[in-house]
Short mmCIF file of C-alpha atoms and ligand atoms in Angstrom, two decimals:
data_model
loop_
_atom_site.label_atom_id
_atom_site.label_comp_id
_atom_site.label_asym_id
_atom_site.label_seq_id
_atom_site.Cartn_x
_atom_site.Cartn_y
_atom_site.Cartn_z
CA MET G 102 6.77 50.50 -0.80
CA VAL G 103 5.27 47.25 0.48
CA ILE G 104 7.00 43.94 -0.01
CA ILE G 105 4.24 41.37 -0.48
CA ASP G 106 5.40 38.57 1.78
CA GLY G 107 4.23 35.28 0.28
CA LYS G 108 6.24 33.32 2.77
CA LYS G 109 4.36 34.88 5.68
CA ILE G 110 0.90 34.59 4.09
CA SER G 111 1.51 31.00 2.99
CA ALA G 112 2.54 30.13 6.56
CA LEU G 113 -0.75 31.60 7.83
CA ILE G 114 -2.75 29.60 5.28
CA LYS G 115 -0.88 26.41 6.15
CA GLU G 116 -1.61 27.06 9.82
CA GLU G 117 -5.34 27.42 8.98
CA ILE G 118 -5.24 24.16 7.01
CA LYS G 119 -3.38 22.36 9.80
CA LYS G 120 -6.11 23.36 12.27
CA GLU G 121 -8.83 22.03 9.94
CA VAL G 122 -6.95 18.75 9.57
CA GLU G 123 -6.65 18.45 13.36
CA ASP G 124 -10.40 19.09 13.71
CA ARG G 125 -11.14 16.45 11.13
CA LYS G 126 -8.84 13.93 12.77
CA ALA G 127 -10.53 14.65 16.13
CA LYS G 128 -13.83 13.68 14.48
CA GLY G 129 -12.30 10.38 13.41
CA LEU G 130 -11.97 11.37 9.75
CA GLN G 131 -8.93 10.50 7.62
CA PRO G 132 -6.49 13.33 6.83
CA PRO G 133 -6.41 14.50 3.19
CA HIS G 134 -4.10 12.49 0.95
CA LEU G 135 -2.15 14.14 -1.89
CA ALA G 136 -0.14 12.16 -4.43
CA ALA G 137 2.45 13.64 -6.79
CA VAL G 138 3.82 12.07 -9.94
CA LEU G 139 7.32 13.13 -10.93
CA VAL G 140 8.78 11.97 -14.23
CA GLY G 141 12.51 12.36 -14.86
CA THR G 142 15.31 14.06 -12.99
CA ASP G 143 14.87 17.78 -13.75
CA GLY G 144 16.39 19.54 -10.73
CA ALA G 145 13.79 22.30 -10.44
CA SER G 146 10.85 19.85 -10.74
CA GLN G 147 12.41 17.60 -8.08
CA THR G 148 12.78 20.59 -5.74
CA TYR G 149 9.16 21.69 -6.30
CA VAL G 150 7.71 18.21 -5.79
CA ASN G 151 9.81 17.61 -2.67
CA SER G 152 8.57 20.95 -1.26
CA LYS G 153 4.97 19.92 -1.97
CA VAL G 154 5.41 16.56 -0.20
CA LEU G 155 7.16 18.20 2.77
CA ALA G 156 4.35 20.78 3.03
CA CYS G 157 1.83 17.90 3.23
CA GLU G 158 3.64 16.44 6.24
CA LYS G 159 3.73 19.83 7.97
CA VAL G 160 -0.05 20.29 7.82
CA GLY G 161 -0.84 16.68 8.72
CA PHE G 162 -1.78 15.39 5.25
CA THR G 163 -0.80 11.98 3.98
CA SER G 164 1.34 12.14 0.83
CA THR G 165 2.59 9.73 -1.81
CA LEU G 166 5.39 10.47 -4.25
CA VAL G 167 5.40 8.42 -7.45
CA LYS G 168 8.78 8.76 -9.15
CA GLU G 169 9.24 7.52 -12.70
CA LYS G 170 12.15 7.46 -15.15
CA ASP G 171 12.36 9.83 -18.15
CA SER G 172 12.01 6.76 -20.36
CA ILE G 173 8.49 5.87 -19.13
CA SER G 174 6.07 5.45 -22.03
CA GLU G 175 2.87 7.45 -22.39
CA ALA G 176 0.82 4.26 -21.95
CA GLN G 177 2.65 3.37 -18.71
CA LEU G 178 2.08 6.86 -17.34
CA ILE G 179 -1.61 6.64 -18.19
CA GLN G 180 -1.71 3.34 -16.32
CA ILE G 181 -0.32 5.08 -13.21
CA ILE G 182 -2.94 7.80 -13.59
CA ASP G 183 -5.69 5.18 -13.84
CA GLN G 184 -4.43 3.61 -10.62
CA LEU G 185 -4.52 6.99 -8.85
CA ASN G 186 -8.01 7.64 -10.23
CA ASN G 187 -9.19 4.32 -8.82
CA ASP G 188 -7.38 4.53 -5.47
CA SER G 189 -10.06 5.71 -3.04
CA SER G 190 -7.40 6.57 -0.44
CA VAL G 191 -6.04 9.34 -2.73
CA ASP G 192 -8.08 12.57 -2.54
CA GLY G 193 -6.12 14.51 -5.12
CA TYR G 194 -2.95 14.30 -7.15
CA ILE G 195 -0.73 16.25 -9.49
CA VAL G 196 1.47 15.31 -12.41
CA GLN G 197 4.44 17.65 -12.24
CA LEU G 198 5.05 19.51 -15.51
CA PRO G 199 6.88 19.69 -17.83
CA LEU G 200 6.82 16.08 -19.01
CA PRO G 201 9.41 14.52 -21.34
CA LYS G 202 8.91 15.46 -25.01
CA HIS G 203 7.75 11.99 -26.08
CA ILE G 204 4.71 12.26 -23.78
CA ASP G 205 1.64 14.19 -24.91
CA GLU G 206 0.92 16.51 -21.98
CA GLN G 207 -2.68 17.13 -23.06
CA LYS G 208 -3.42 13.40 -23.20
CA ILE G 209 -2.07 13.00 -19.67
CA LEU G 210 -4.02 15.94 -18.23
CA MET G 211 -7.20 14.63 -19.89
CA ALA G 212 -6.71 11.26 -18.17
CA VAL G 213 -6.81 12.79 -14.68
CA ASP G 214 -10.14 12.36 -12.86
CA PRO G 215 -11.49 15.95 -12.64
CA ASN G 216 -12.57 15.23 -9.03
CA LYS G 217 -8.93 14.58 -8.10
CA ASP G 218 -7.42 17.28 -10.34
CA VAL G 219 -6.09 19.54 -7.56
CA ASP G 220 -3.93 21.41 -10.10
CA GLY G 221 -7.12 22.47 -11.92
CA PHE G 222 -5.51 21.69 -15.29
CA HIS G 223 -8.20 19.35 -16.70
CA PRO G 224 -10.28 21.13 -19.38
CA PHE G 225 -13.44 20.39 -17.36
CA ASN G 226 -12.08 22.27 -14.34
CA PHE G 227 -10.40 24.97 -16.41
CA GLY G 228 -13.71 25.57 -18.17
CA LYS G 229 -15.57 25.75 -14.86
CA MET G 230 -13.00 28.26 -13.61
CA ALA G 231 -13.49 30.40 -16.73
CA LEU G 232 -17.27 30.29 -16.20
CA GLU G 233 -16.93 31.31 -12.53
CA MET G 234 -18.25 27.96 -11.31
CA PRO G 235 -16.83 26.46 -8.10
CA THR G 236 -13.86 24.24 -8.96
CA PHE G 237 -10.14 23.72 -8.37
CA ILE G 238 -8.31 26.93 -9.32
CA PRO G 239 -4.73 26.35 -10.56
CA ALA G 240 -2.50 26.88 -7.55
CA THR G 241 -0.25 29.69 -8.77
CA PRO G 242 -3.00 32.04 -10.02
CA PHE G 243 -5.04 31.07 -6.93
CA GLY G 244 -2.06 32.13 -4.82
CA ILE G 245 -1.78 35.47 -6.62
CA MET G 246 -5.51 36.19 -6.06
CA GLU G 247 -5.09 35.31 -2.38
CA LEU G 248 -2.13 37.72 -2.04
CA LEU G 249 -4.16 40.54 -3.61
CA LYS G 250 -6.97 39.81 -1.14
CA ARG G 251 -4.83 39.48 1.98
CA TYR G 252 -2.92 42.69 1.16
CA ASP G 253 -6.24 44.42 0.33
CA ILE G 254 -4.90 45.62 -3.02
CA GLU G 255 -7.31 47.67 -5.10
CA VAL G 256 -7.85 45.77 -8.34
CA ALA G 257 -11.27 46.90 -9.63
CA SER G 258 -11.05 49.08 -12.76
CA LYS G 259 -7.26 48.93 -12.76
CA HIS G 260 -5.29 48.11 -15.88
CA CYS G 261 -3.52 44.80 -15.36
CA VAL G 262 -0.86 43.64 -17.80
CA VAL G 263 -0.07 39.94 -17.61
CA ILE G 264 3.13 38.92 -19.41
CA GLY G 265 3.09 35.28 -20.52
CA ARG G 266 0.17 33.14 -21.75
CA SER G 267 1.02 29.74 -20.25
CA HIS G 268 -1.84 27.42 -19.37
CA ILE G 269 -0.51 27.21 -15.80
CA VAL G 270 -0.22 30.90 -14.93
CA GLY G 271 -0.65 33.66 -17.53
CA ARG G 272 -3.88 32.49 -19.17
CA PRO G 273 -5.75 31.55 -15.96
CA ILE G 274 -4.70 34.67 -14.01
CA SER G 275 -5.79 36.86 -16.93
CA ILE G 276 -9.24 35.22 -16.66
CA LEU G 277 -9.50 35.33 -12.85
CA ILE G 278 -8.42 38.94 -12.40
CA SER G 279 -10.94 40.20 -14.95
CA GLN G 280 -13.89 38.36 -13.35
CA LYS G 281 -16.81 40.14 -11.74
CA LYS G 282 -15.87 39.67 -8.09
CA LYS G 283 -13.95 41.25 -5.23
CA TYR G 284 -10.23 41.74 -5.71
CA ALA G 285 -10.78 41.32 -9.46
CA ASN G 286 -12.76 43.39 -12.05
CA ALA G 287 -9.51 44.52 -13.66
CA THR G 288 -9.17 45.47 -17.30
CA VAL G 289 -6.64 42.98 -18.59
CA THR G 290 -4.04 42.95 -21.33
CA LEU G 291 -2.50 39.52 -21.88
CA ALA G 292 0.93 40.10 -23.43
CA HIS G 293 3.12 37.40 -24.97
CA SER G 294 6.07 36.77 -27.28
CA ARG G 295 4.26 38.31 -30.27
CA THR G 296 3.16 41.46 -28.44
CA ILE G 297 4.61 44.66 -29.84
CA ASN G 298 5.46 47.78 -27.81
CA LEU G 299 5.29 45.83 -24.55
CA ASP G 300 7.01 48.61 -22.60
CA HIS G 301 4.29 51.02 -23.75
CA LEU G 302 1.69 48.64 -22.28
CA THR G 303 3.55 48.01 -19.02
CA ARG G 304 4.11 51.74 -18.48
CA SER G 305 0.35 52.24 -18.57
CA ALA G 306 -0.30 49.33 -16.17
CA ASP G 307 -1.45 49.70 -12.58
CA ILE G 308 -0.76 46.01 -11.95
CA ILE G 309 1.88 43.93 -13.75
CA ILE G 310 2.04 40.16 -13.45
CA THR G 311 5.16 38.64 -14.99
CA ALA G 312 5.10 34.95 -15.84
CA LEU G 313 7.51 34.49 -18.73
CA GLY G 314 10.57 32.88 -17.16
CA ARG G 315 13.18 35.44 -18.25
CA PRO G 316 15.40 36.56 -15.37
CA GLU G 317 15.15 40.30 -14.58
CA PHE G 318 13.21 41.00 -17.79
CA LEU G 319 11.03 43.78 -16.34
CA LYS G 320 13.17 46.87 -15.76
CA ALA G 321 12.42 50.05 -13.84
CA ASP G 322 11.96 52.11 -17.03
CA MET G 323 9.12 49.75 -18.07
CA VAL G 324 6.88 50.49 -15.06
CA LYS G 325 5.06 53.54 -13.84
CA GLU G 326 5.42 55.04 -10.39
CA GLY G 327 3.05 53.45 -7.85
CA SER G 328 2.35 50.20 -9.72
CA VAL G 329 1.77 46.79 -8.11
CA VAL G 330 4.20 44.17 -9.44
CA ILE G 331 3.65 40.43 -9.04
CA ASP G 332 6.63 38.31 -10.12
CA VAL G 333 5.86 34.67 -10.91
CA GLY G 334 9.20 33.93 -12.61
CA ILE G 335 11.69 31.69 -10.85
CA THR G 336 14.73 30.72 -12.90
CA ARG G 337 17.98 29.11 -11.79
CA VAL G 338 20.88 31.30 -12.92
CA SER G 339 24.42 29.88 -12.68
CA ASP G 340 26.53 31.59 -10.05
CA SER G 341 29.86 30.06 -9.03
CA ASN G 342 29.81 32.08 -5.79
CA ALA G 343 26.54 30.50 -4.66
CA LYS G 344 26.62 27.41 -2.46
CA ARG G 345 24.42 25.39 -4.83
CA GLY G 346 26.11 26.83 -7.95
CA TYR G 347 23.03 28.87 -8.90
CA VAL G 348 20.81 31.65 -7.64
CA LEU G 349 17.06 32.02 -8.14
CA LYS G 350 15.96 35.02 -10.19
CA GLY G 351 12.50 36.37 -10.87
CA ASP G 352 11.28 38.00 -14.08
CA VAL G 353 11.58 41.40 -12.41
CA ASP G 354 14.69 43.49 -11.81
CA PHE G 355 13.73 43.81 -8.14
CA GLU G 356 16.45 46.30 -7.27
CA GLY G 357 15.27 48.84 -9.86
CA VAL G 358 11.52 48.15 -10.01
CA SER G 359 11.03 48.15 -6.22
CA LYS G 360 12.11 51.81 -6.17
CA LYS G 361 9.05 52.74 -8.27
CA ALA G 362 6.47 50.13 -7.24
CA LYS G 363 3.84 50.66 -4.55
CA ALA G 364 3.88 46.94 -3.77
CA ILE G 365 6.01 44.09 -5.11
CA THR G 366 6.56 40.36 -4.57
CA PRO G 367 10.15 39.19 -4.02
CA VAL G 368 11.75 36.06 -5.53
CA PRO G 369 12.12 33.82 -3.66
CA GLY G 370 9.49 34.31 -0.96
CA GLY G 371 6.69 35.82 -3.04
CA VAL G 372 4.37 33.80 -5.26
CA GLY G 373 6.34 30.51 -4.97
CA PRO G 374 5.31 29.56 -1.41
CA MET G 375 1.72 30.55 -2.19
CA THR G 376 1.54 27.93 -4.96
CA ILE G 377 2.20 25.20 -2.41
CA ALA G 378 -0.26 26.61 0.14
CA MET G 379 -3.04 26.78 -2.46
CA LEU G 380 -2.33 23.26 -3.66
CA LEU G 381 -2.88 22.11 -0.07
CA LYS G 382 -6.09 24.13 0.02
CA ASN G 383 -7.31 22.41 -3.15
CA THR G 384 -6.44 19.01 -1.67
CA LEU G 385 -8.41 19.82 1.47
CA LEU G 386 -11.32 20.80 -0.77
CA ALA G 387 -11.00 17.53 -2.73
CA SER G 388 -11.16 15.49 0.48
CA GLU G 389 -14.17 17.48 1.75
CA ARG G 390 -15.94 16.93 -1.54
CA LYS G 391 -15.33 13.23 -1.16
CA VAL G 392 -16.95 13.39 2.28
CA VAL G 393 -19.90 15.22 0.72
CA ARG G 394 -20.13 12.62 -2.06
CA LEU G 395 -20.03 9.75 0.42
CA ASP G 396 -22.66 11.47 2.61
CA ALA G 397 -24.87 11.86 -0.42
CA VAL G 398 -24.64 8.15 -1.10
CA SER G 399 -25.21 6.90 2.44
N1 GUN B 610 5.10 22.98 -13.17
C1 GUN B 610 5.22 24.28 -12.86
N2 GUN B 610 4.21 24.69 -12.06
C2 GUN B 610 3.42 23.60 -11.87
C3 GUN B 610 2.21 23.40 -11.14
O1 GUN B 610 1.64 24.29 -10.50
N3 GUN B 610 1.72 22.13 -11.18
C4 GUN B 610 2.31 21.14 -11.89
N4 GUN B 610 1.74 19.93 -11.88
N5 GUN B 610 3.43 21.30 -12.58
C5 GUN B 610 3.97 22.53 -12.58
#
């Protein structure tokens, strides 16, 4: 059984990015600049955004963190987005999700300049992704595809069951992994809360991708021997023995499932660190595109 080490692969990718940034700086070019907008005080969102900002520093990017109160109005948030759209020093930015209930998430995502949409959540970029056109691929599914590639996992003609249809993970990975390209070409079943006989589907799967946010949902008796299991879930579960008062749990019962799987991602240290690495990759791409655009003008 192979443990797919996202921490190791993400470190390699970050090293590659760092080298590119150094090369660019040596040529007198500005380093890429990522901005992140965080609304509210949700602990998990704060942790994720802080990790993203810290990762920027480590690879030599410039970063800006825009922190706003839960009470911010939709109009005020759109104003911040307009400022980021118009700030030529910002190559790309993200608005950390989820947003407070009184803010229409779709309206916010639509306001982001598609050229700076390094999350790949704008319908323009999501559509381009679905049509196999070059664009920003949402970081988590991008990270999963990169893990499959770097571990040389056979995907073509395999049956892949994706559990969860979120716009951030389940839906885009179901599209990417079925596309006509290397480390894809899978036959995909996208399962969700209204799917019946899920265990019947997962037992026939060669590859299972769990992205539903239910700790230890996927048990050993739901998978077949020799399957590849990618766990996207990361939920804080209260634990009075833990230093921080909680432990992080994936959607997969790692203990049981790892005994049957051929390859499996751990939580933490699997998909999570890859999300950050691929966000950096998208930001690098955004800043290169800007260079291309400026070249085209001059
Ligand atoms: N919330 C959970 N995952 C993500 C992500 O990849 N990007 C943003 N912006 N918010 C998220």
